[in-house]
JSON list of C-alpha atoms and ligand atoms in Angstrom, two decimals:
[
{"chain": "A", "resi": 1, "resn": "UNK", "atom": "CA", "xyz": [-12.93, -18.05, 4.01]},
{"chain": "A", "resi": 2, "resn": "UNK", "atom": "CA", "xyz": [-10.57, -19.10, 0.90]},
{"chain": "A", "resi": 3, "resn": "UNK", "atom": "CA", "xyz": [-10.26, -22.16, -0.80]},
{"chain": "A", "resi": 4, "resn": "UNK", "atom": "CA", "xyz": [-6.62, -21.73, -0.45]},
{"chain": "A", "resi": 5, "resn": "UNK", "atom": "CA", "xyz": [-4.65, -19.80, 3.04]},
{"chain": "A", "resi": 6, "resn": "UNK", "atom": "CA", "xyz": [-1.12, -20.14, 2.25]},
{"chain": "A", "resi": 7, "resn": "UNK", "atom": "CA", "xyz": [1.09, -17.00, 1.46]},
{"chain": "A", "resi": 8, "resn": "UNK", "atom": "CA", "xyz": [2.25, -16.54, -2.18]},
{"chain": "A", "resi": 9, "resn": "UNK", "atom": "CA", "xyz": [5.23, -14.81, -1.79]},
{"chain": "A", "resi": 10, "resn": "UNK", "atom": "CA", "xyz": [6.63, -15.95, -5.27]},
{"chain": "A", "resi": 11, "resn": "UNK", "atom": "CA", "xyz": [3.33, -14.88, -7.16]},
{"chain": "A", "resi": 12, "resn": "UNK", "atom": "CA", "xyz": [3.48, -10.74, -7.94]},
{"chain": "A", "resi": 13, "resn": "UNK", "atom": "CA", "xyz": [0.66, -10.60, -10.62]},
{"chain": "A", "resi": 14, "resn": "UNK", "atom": "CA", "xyz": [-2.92, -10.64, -8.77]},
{"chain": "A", "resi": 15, "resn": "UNK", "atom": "CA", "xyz": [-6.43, -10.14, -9.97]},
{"chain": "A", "resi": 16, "resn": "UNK", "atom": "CA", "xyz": [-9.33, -9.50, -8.09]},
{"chain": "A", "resi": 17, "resn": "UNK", "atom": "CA", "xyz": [-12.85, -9.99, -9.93]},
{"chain": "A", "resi": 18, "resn": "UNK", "atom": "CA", "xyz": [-16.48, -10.31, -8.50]},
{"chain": "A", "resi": 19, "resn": "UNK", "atom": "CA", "xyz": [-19.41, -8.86, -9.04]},
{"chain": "A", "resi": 20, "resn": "UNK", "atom": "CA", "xyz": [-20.23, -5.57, -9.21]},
{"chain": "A", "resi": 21, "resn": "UNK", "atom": "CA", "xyz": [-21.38, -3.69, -6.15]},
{"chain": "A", "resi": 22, "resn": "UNK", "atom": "CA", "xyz": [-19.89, -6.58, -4.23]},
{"chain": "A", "resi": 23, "resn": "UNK", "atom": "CA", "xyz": [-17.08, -3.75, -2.60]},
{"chain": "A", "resi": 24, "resn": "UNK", "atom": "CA", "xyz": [-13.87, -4.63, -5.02]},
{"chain": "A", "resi": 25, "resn": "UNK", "atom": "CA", "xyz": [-12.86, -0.95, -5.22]},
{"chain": "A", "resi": 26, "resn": "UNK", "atom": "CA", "xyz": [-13.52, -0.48, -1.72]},
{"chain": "A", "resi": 27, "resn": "UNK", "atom": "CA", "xyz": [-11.32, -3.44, -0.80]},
{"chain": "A", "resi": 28, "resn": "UNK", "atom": "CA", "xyz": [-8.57, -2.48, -3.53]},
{"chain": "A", "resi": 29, "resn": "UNK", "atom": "CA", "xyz": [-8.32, 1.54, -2.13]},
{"chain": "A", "resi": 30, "resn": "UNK", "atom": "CA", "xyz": [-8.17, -0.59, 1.17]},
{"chain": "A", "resi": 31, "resn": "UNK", "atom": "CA", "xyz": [-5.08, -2.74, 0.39]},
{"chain": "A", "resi": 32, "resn": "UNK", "atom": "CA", "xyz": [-3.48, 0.12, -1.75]},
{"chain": "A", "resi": 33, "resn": "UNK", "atom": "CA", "xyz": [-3.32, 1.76, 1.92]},
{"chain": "A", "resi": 34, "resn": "UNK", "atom": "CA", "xyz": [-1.92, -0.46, 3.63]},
{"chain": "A", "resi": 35, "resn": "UNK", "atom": "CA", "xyz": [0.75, -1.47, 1.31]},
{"chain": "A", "resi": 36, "resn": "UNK", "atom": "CA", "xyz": [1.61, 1.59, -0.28]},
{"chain": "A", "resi": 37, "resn": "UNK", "atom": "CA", "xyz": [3.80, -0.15, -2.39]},
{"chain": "A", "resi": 38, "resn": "UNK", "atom": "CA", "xyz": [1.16, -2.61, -4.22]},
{"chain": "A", "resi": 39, "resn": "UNK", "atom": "CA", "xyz": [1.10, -1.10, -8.44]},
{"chain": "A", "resi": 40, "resn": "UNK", "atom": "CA", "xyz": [-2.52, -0.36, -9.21]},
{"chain": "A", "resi": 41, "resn": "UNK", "atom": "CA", "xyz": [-3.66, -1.29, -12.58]},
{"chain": "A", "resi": 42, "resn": "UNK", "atom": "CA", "xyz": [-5.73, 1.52, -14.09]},
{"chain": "A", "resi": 43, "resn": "UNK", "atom": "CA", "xyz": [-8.13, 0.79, -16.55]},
{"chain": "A", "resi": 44, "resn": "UNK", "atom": "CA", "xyz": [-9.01, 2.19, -19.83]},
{"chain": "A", "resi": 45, "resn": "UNK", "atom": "CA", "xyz": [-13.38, 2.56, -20.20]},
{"chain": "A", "resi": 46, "resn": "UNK", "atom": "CA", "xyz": [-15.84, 4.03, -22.78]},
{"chain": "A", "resi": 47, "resn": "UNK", "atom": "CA", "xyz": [-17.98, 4.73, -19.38]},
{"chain": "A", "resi": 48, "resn": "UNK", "atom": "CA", "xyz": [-18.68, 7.94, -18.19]},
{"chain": "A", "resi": 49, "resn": "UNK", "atom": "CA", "xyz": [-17.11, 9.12, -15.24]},
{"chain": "A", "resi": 50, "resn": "UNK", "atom": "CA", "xyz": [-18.95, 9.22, -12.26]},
{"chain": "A", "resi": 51, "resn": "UNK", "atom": "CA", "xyz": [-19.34, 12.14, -9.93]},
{"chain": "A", "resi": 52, "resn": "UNK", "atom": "CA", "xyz": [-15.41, 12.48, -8.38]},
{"chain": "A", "resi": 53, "resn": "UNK", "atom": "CA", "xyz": [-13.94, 10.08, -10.84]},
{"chain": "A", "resi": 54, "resn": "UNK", "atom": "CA", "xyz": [-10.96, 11.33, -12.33]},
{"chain": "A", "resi": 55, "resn": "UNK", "atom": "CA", "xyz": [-9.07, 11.10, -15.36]},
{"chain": "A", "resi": 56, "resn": "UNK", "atom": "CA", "xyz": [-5.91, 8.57, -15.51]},
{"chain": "A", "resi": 57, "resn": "UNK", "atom": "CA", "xyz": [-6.90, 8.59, -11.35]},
{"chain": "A", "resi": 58, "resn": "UNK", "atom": "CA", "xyz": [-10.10, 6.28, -11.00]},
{"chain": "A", "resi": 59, "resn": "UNK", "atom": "CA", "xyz": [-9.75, 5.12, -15.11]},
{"chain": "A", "resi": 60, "resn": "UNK", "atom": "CA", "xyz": [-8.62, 6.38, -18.42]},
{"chain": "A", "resi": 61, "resn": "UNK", "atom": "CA", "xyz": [-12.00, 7.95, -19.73]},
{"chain": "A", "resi": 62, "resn": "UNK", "atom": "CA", "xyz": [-11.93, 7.16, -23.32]},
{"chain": "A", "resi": 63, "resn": "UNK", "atom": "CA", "xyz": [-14.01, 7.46, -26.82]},
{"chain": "A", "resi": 64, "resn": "UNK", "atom": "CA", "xyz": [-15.27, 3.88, -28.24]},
{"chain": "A", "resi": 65, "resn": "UNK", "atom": "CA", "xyz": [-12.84, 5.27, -31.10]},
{"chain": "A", "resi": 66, "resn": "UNK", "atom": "CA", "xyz": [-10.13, 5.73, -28.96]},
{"chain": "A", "resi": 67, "resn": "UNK", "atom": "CA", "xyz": [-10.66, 2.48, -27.54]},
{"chain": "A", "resi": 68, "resn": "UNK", "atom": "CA", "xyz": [-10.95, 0.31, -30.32]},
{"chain": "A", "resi": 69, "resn": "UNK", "atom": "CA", "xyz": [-7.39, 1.92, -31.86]},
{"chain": "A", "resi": 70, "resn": "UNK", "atom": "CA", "xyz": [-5.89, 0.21, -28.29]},
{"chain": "A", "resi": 71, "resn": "UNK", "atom": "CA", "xyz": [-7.14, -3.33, -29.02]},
{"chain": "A", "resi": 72, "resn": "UNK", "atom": "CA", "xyz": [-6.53, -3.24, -32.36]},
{"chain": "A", "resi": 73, "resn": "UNK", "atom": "CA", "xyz": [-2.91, -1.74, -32.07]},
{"chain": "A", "resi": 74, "resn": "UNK", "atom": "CA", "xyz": [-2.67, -4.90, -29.23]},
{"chain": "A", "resi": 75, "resn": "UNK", "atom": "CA", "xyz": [-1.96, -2.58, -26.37]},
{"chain": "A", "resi": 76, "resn": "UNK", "atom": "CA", "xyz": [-4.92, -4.40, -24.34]},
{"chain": "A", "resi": 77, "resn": "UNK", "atom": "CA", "xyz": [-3.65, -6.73, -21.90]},
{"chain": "A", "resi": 78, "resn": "UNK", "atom": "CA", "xyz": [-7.47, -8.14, -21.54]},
{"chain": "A", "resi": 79, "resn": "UNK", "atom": "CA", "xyz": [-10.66, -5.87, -22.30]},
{"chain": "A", "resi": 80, "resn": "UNK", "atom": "CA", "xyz": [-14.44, -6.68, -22.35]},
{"chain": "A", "resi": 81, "resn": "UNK", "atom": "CA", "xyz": [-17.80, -5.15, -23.18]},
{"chain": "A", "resi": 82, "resn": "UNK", "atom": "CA", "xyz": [-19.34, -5.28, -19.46]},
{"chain": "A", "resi": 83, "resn": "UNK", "atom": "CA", "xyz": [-23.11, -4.54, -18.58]},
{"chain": "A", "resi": 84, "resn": "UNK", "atom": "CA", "xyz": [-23.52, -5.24, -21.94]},
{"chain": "A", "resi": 85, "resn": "UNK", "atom": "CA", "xyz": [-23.43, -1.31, -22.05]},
{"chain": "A", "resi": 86, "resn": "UNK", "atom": "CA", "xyz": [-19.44, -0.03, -21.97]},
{"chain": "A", "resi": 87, "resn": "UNK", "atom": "CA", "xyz": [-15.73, -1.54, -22.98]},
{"chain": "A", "resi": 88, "resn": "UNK", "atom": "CA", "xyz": [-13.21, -1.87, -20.16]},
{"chain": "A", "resi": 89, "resn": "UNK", "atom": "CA", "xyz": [-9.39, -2.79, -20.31]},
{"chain": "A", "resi": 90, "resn": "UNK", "atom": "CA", "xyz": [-6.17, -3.01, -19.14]},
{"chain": "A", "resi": 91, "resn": "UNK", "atom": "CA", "xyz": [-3.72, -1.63, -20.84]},
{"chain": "A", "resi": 92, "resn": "UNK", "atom": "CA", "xyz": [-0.72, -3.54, -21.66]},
{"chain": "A", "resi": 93, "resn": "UNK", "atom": "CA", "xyz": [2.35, -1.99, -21.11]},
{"chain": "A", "resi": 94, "resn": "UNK", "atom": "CA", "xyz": [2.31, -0.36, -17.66]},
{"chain": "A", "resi": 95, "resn": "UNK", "atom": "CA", "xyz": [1.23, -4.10, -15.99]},
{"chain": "A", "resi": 96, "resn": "UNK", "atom": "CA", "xyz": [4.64, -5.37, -17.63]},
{"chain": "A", "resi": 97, "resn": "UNK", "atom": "CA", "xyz": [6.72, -2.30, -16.46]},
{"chain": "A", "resi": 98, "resn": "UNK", "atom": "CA", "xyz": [5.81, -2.61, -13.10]},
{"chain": "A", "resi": 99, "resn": "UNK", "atom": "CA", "xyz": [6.30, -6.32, -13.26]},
{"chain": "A", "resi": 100, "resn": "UNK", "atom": "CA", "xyz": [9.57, -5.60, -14.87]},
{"chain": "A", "resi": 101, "resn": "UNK", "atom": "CA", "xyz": [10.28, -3.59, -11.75]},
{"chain": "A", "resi": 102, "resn": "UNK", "atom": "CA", "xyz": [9.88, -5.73, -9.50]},
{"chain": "A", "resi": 103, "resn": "UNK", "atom": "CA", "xyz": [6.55, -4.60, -8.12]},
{"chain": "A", "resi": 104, "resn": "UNK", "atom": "CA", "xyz": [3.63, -6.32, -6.76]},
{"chain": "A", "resi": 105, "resn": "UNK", "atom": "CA", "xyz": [0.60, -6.07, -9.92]},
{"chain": "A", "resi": 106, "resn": "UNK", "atom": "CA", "xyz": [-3.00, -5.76, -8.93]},
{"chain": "A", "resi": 107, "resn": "UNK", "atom": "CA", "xyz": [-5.83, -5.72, -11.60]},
{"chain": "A", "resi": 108, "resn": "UNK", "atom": "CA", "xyz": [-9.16, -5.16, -10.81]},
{"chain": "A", "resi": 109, "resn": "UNK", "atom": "CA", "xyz": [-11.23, -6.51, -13.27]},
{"chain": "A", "resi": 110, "resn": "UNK", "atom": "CA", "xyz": [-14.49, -8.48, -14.28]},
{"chain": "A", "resi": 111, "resn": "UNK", "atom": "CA", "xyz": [-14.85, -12.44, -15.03]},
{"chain": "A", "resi": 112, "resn": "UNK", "atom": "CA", "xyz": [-14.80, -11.98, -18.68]},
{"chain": "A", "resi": 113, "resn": "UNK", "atom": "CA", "xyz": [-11.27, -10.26, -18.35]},
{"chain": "A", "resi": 114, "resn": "UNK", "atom": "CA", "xyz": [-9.55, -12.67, -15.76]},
{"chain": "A", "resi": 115, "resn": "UNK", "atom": "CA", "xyz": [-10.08, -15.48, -17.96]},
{"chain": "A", "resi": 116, "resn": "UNK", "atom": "CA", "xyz": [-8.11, -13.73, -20.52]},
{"chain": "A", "resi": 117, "resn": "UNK", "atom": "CA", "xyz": [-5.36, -12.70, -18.16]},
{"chain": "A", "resi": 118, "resn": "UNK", "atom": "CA", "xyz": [-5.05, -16.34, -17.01]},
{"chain": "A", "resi": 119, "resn": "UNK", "atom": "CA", "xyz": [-4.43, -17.29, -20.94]},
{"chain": "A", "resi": 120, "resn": "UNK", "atom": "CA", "xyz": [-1.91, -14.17, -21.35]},
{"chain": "A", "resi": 121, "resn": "UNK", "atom": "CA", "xyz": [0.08, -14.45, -17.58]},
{"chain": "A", "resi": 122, "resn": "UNK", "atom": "CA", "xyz": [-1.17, -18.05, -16.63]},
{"chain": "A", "resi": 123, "resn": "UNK", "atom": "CA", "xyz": [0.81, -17.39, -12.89]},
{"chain": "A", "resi": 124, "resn": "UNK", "atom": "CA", "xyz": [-1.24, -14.72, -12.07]},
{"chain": "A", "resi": 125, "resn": "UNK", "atom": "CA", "xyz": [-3.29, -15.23, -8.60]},
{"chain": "A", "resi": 126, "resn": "UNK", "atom": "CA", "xyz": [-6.63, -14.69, -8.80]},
{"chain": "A", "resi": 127, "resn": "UNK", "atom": "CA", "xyz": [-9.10, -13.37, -6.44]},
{"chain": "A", "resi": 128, "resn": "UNK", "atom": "CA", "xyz": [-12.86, -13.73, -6.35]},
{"chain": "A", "resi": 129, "resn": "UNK", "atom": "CA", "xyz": [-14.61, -11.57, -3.89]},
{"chain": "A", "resi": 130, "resn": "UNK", "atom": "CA", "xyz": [-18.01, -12.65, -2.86]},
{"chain": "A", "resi": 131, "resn": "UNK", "atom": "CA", "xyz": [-20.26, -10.65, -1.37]},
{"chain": "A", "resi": 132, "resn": "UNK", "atom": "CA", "xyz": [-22.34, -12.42, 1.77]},
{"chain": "A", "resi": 133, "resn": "UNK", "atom": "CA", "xyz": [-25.66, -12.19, -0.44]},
{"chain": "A", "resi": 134, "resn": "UNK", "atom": "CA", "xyz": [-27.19, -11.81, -3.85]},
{"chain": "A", "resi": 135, "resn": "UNK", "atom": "CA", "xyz": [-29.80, -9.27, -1.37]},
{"chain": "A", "resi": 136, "resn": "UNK", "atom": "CA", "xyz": [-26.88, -7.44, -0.22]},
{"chain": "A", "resi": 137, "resn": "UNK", "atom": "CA", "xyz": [-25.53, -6.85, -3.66]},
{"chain": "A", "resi": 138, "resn": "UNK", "atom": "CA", "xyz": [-28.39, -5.16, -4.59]},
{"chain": "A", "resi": 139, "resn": "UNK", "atom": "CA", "xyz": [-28.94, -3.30, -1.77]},
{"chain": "A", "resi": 140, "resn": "UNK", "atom": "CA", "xyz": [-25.30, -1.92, -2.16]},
{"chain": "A", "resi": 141, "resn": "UNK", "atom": "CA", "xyz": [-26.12, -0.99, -6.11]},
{"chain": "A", "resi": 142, "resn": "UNK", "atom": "CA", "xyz": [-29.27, 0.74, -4.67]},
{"chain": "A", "resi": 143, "resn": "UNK", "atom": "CA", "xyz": [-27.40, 2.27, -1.85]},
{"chain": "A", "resi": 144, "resn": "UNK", "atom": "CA", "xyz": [-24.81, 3.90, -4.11]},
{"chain": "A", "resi": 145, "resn": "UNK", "atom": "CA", "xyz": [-27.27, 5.98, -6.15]},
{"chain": "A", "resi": 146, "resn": "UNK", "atom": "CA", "xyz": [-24.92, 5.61, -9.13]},
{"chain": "A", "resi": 147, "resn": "UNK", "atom": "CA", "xyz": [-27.07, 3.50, -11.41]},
{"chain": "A", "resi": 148, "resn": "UNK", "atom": "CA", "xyz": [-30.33, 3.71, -12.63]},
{"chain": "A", "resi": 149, "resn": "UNK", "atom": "CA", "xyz": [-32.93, 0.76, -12.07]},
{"chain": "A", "resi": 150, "resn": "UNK", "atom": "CA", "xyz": [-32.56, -0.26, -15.47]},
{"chain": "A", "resi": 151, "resn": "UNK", "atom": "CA", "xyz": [-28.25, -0.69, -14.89]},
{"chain": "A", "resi": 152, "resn": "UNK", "atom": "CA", "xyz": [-28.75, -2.35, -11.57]},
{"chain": "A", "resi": 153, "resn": "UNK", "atom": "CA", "xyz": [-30.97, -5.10, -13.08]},
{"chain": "A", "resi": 154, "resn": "UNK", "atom": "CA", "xyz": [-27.86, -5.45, -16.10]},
{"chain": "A", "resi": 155, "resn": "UNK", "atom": "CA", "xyz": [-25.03, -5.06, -13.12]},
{"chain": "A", "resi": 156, "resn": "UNK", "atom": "CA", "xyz": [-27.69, -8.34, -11.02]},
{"chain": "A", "resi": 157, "resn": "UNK", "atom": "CA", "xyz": [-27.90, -10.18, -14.38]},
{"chain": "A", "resi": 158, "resn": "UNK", "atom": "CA", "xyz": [-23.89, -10.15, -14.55]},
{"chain": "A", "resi": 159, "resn": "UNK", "atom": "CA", "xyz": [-23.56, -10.57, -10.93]},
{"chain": "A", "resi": 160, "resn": "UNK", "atom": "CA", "xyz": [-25.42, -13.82, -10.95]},
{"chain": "A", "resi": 161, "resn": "UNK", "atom": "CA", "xyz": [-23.24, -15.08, -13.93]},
{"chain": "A", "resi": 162, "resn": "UNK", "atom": "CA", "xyz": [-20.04, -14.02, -11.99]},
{"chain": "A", "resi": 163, "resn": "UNK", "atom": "CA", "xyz": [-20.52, -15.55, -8.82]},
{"chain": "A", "resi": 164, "resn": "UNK", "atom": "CA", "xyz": [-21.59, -19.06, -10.77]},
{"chain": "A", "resi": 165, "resn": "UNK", "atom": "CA", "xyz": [-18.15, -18.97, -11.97]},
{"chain": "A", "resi": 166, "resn": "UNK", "atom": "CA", "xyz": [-15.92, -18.43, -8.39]},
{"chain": "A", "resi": 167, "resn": "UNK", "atom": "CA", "xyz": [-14.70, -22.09, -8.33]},
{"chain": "A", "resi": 168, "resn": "UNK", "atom": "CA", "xyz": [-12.47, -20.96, -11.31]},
{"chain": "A", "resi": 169, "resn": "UNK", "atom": "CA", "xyz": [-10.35, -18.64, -9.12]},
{"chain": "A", "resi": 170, "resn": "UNK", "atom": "CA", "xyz": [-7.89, -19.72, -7.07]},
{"chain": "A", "resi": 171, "resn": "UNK", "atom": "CA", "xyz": [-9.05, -17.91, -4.06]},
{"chain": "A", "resi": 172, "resn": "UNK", "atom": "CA", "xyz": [-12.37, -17.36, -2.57]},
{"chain": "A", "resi": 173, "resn": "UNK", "atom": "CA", "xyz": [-12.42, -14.45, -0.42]},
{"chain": "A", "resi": 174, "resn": "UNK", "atom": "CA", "xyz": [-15.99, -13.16, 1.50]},
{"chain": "A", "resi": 175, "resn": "UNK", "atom": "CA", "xyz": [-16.17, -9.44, 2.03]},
{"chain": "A", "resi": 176, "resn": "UNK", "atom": "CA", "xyz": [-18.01, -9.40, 5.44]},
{"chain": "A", "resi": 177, "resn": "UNK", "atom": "CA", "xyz": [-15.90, -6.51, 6.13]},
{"chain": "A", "resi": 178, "resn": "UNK", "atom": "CA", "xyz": [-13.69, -4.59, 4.49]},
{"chain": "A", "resi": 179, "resn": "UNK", "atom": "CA", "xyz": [-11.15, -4.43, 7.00]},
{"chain": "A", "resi": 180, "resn": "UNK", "atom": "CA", "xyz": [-11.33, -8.46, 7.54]},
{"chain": "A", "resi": 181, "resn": "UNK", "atom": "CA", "xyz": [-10.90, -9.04, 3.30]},
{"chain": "A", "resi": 182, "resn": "UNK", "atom": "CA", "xyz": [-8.14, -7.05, 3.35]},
{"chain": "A", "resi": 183, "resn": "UNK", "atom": "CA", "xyz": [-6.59, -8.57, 6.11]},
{"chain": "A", "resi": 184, "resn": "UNK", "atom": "CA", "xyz": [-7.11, -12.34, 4.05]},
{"chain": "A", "resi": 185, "resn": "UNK", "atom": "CA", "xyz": [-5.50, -10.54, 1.03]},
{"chain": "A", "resi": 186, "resn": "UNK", "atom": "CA", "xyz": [-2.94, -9.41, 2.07]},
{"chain": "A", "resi": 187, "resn": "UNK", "atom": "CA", "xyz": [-1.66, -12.72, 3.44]},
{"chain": "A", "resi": 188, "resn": "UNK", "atom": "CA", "xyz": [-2.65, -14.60, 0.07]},
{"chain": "A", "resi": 189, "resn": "UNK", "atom": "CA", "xyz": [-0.51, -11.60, -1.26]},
{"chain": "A", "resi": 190, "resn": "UNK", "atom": "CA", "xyz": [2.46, -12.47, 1.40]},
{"chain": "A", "resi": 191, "resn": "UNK", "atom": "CA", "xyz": [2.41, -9.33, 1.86]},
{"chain": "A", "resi": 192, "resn": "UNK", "atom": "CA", "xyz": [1.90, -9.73, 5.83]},
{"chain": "A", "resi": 193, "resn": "UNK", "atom": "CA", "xyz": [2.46, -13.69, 7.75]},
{"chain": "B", "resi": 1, "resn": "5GP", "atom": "P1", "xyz": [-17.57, 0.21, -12.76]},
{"chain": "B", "resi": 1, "resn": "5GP", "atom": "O1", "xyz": [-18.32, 0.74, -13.94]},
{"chain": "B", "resi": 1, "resn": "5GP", "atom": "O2", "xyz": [-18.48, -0.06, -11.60]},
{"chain": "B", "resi": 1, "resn": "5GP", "atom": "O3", "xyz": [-16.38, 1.06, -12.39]},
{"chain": "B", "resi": 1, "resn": "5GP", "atom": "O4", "xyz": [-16.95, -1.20, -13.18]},
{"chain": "B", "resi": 1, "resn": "5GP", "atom": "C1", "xyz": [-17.76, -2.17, -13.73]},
{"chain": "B", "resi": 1, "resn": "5GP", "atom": "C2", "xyz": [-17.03, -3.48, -13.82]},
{"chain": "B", "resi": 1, "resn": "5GP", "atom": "O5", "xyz": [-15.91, -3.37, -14.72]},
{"chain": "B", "resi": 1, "resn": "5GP", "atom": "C3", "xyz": [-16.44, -3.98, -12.51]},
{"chain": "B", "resi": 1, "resn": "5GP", "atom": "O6", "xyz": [-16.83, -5.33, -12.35]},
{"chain": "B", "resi": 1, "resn": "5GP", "atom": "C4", "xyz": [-14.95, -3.89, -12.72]},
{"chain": "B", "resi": 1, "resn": "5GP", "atom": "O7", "xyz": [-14.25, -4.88, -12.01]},
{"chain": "B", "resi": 1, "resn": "5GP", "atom": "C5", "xyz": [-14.82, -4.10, -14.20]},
{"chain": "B", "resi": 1, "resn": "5GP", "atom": "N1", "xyz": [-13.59, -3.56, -14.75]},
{"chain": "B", "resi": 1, "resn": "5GP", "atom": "C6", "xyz": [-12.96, -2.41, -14.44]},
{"chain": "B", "resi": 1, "resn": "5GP", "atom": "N2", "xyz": [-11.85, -2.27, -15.16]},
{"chain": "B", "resi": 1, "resn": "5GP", "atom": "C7", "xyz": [-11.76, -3.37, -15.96]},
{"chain": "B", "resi": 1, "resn": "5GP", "atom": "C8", "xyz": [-10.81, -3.79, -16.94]},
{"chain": "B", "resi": 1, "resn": "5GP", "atom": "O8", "xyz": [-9.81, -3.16, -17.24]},
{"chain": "B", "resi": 1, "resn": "5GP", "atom": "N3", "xyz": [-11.08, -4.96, -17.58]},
{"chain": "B", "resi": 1, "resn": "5GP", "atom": "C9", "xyz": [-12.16, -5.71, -17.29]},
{"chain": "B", "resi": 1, "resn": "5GP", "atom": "N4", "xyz": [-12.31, -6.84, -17.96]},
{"chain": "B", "resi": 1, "resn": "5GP", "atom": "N5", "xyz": [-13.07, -5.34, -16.37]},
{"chain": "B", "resi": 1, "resn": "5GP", "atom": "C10", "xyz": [-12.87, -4.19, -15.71]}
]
């Protein structure tokens, strides 16, 4: 299900948002997979890593210090304060080498940081993943056993703001499955016809 079907050979920045729990990092290791050769955006966060998360691997575990010094020396390509609880970003330069080099860009990122990409690179394609309920959302959050009660009820208040805001993106893609999103992806991507 996407607003648009089309392959977009011609586009090679894309950025997949959506709520949280709604599978994006599922989907991403997914497509990463199969197309070895898609770049992987990692991002810089003041979060703590979670049980298996690795350093410069899942993100760049930072210090709010050492944070701030990257926005404010401009090396953020986008960042925001998400769960109203921890600062996330991209940083700058690696998105433009790999661009430089030809590659195919993916950022995974929250709403609040797509609509500063799309002001920054205005051809990037962007991605909404929707999960097939607001139920199932929260069942996932539950499920993991990452978050507290009190962070799933932030990561459902963001969620609900998120998903009000999917007719922005120019894609629309339902993650019913991990295999089938993929498989719609990757064609937006052009990376399979
Ligand atoms: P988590 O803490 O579950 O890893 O990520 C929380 C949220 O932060 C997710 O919605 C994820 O897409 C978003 N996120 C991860 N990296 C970035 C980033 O570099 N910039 C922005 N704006 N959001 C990010």
């Amino acid at each position: 299900m996407t607003t648009q079907t089309s392959p977009h050979p011609t586009h090679r920045a894309f950025l997949i948002a959506g709520p949280s729990g709604v599978g994006k990092g599922t989907v991403v290791k997914e497509l990463v997979k199969r197309k070895p050769d898609i770049w992987l955006s990692i991002s810089a966060t003041t979060r703590q890593p979670r049980p298996g998360e690795v350093d410069g691997e899942s993100y760049y575990f930072v210090t709010d210090d050492e944070f701030q010094a990257m926005v404010d020396a401009g090396d953020m390509l986008e960042w925001a304060f998400i769960h109203r609880k921890n600062y996330y970003g991209t940083p700058r330069k690696p998105v433009e080498e790999a661009l430089k080099q030809g590659k195919t860009a993916l950022l995974e990122i929250d709403l609040a940081g797509a609509r500063q990409v799309r002001k920054t690179m205005p051809d990037v394609y962007q991605i909404f993943l929707m999960p097939p309920s607001v139920e199932h959302l929260e069942e996932r959050l539950h499920g993991r056993g990452t978050e507290d009660e009190e962070a799933i009820a932030r990561r459902m208040v963001t969620a609900r703001e998120e998903m009000a805001a999917q007719s922005e993106f120019d894609a629309v893609v339902l993650n019913d499955s991990v295999a089938r999103a993929t498989e719609e992806i990757l064609h937006i991507m052009g990376e399979i016809v």
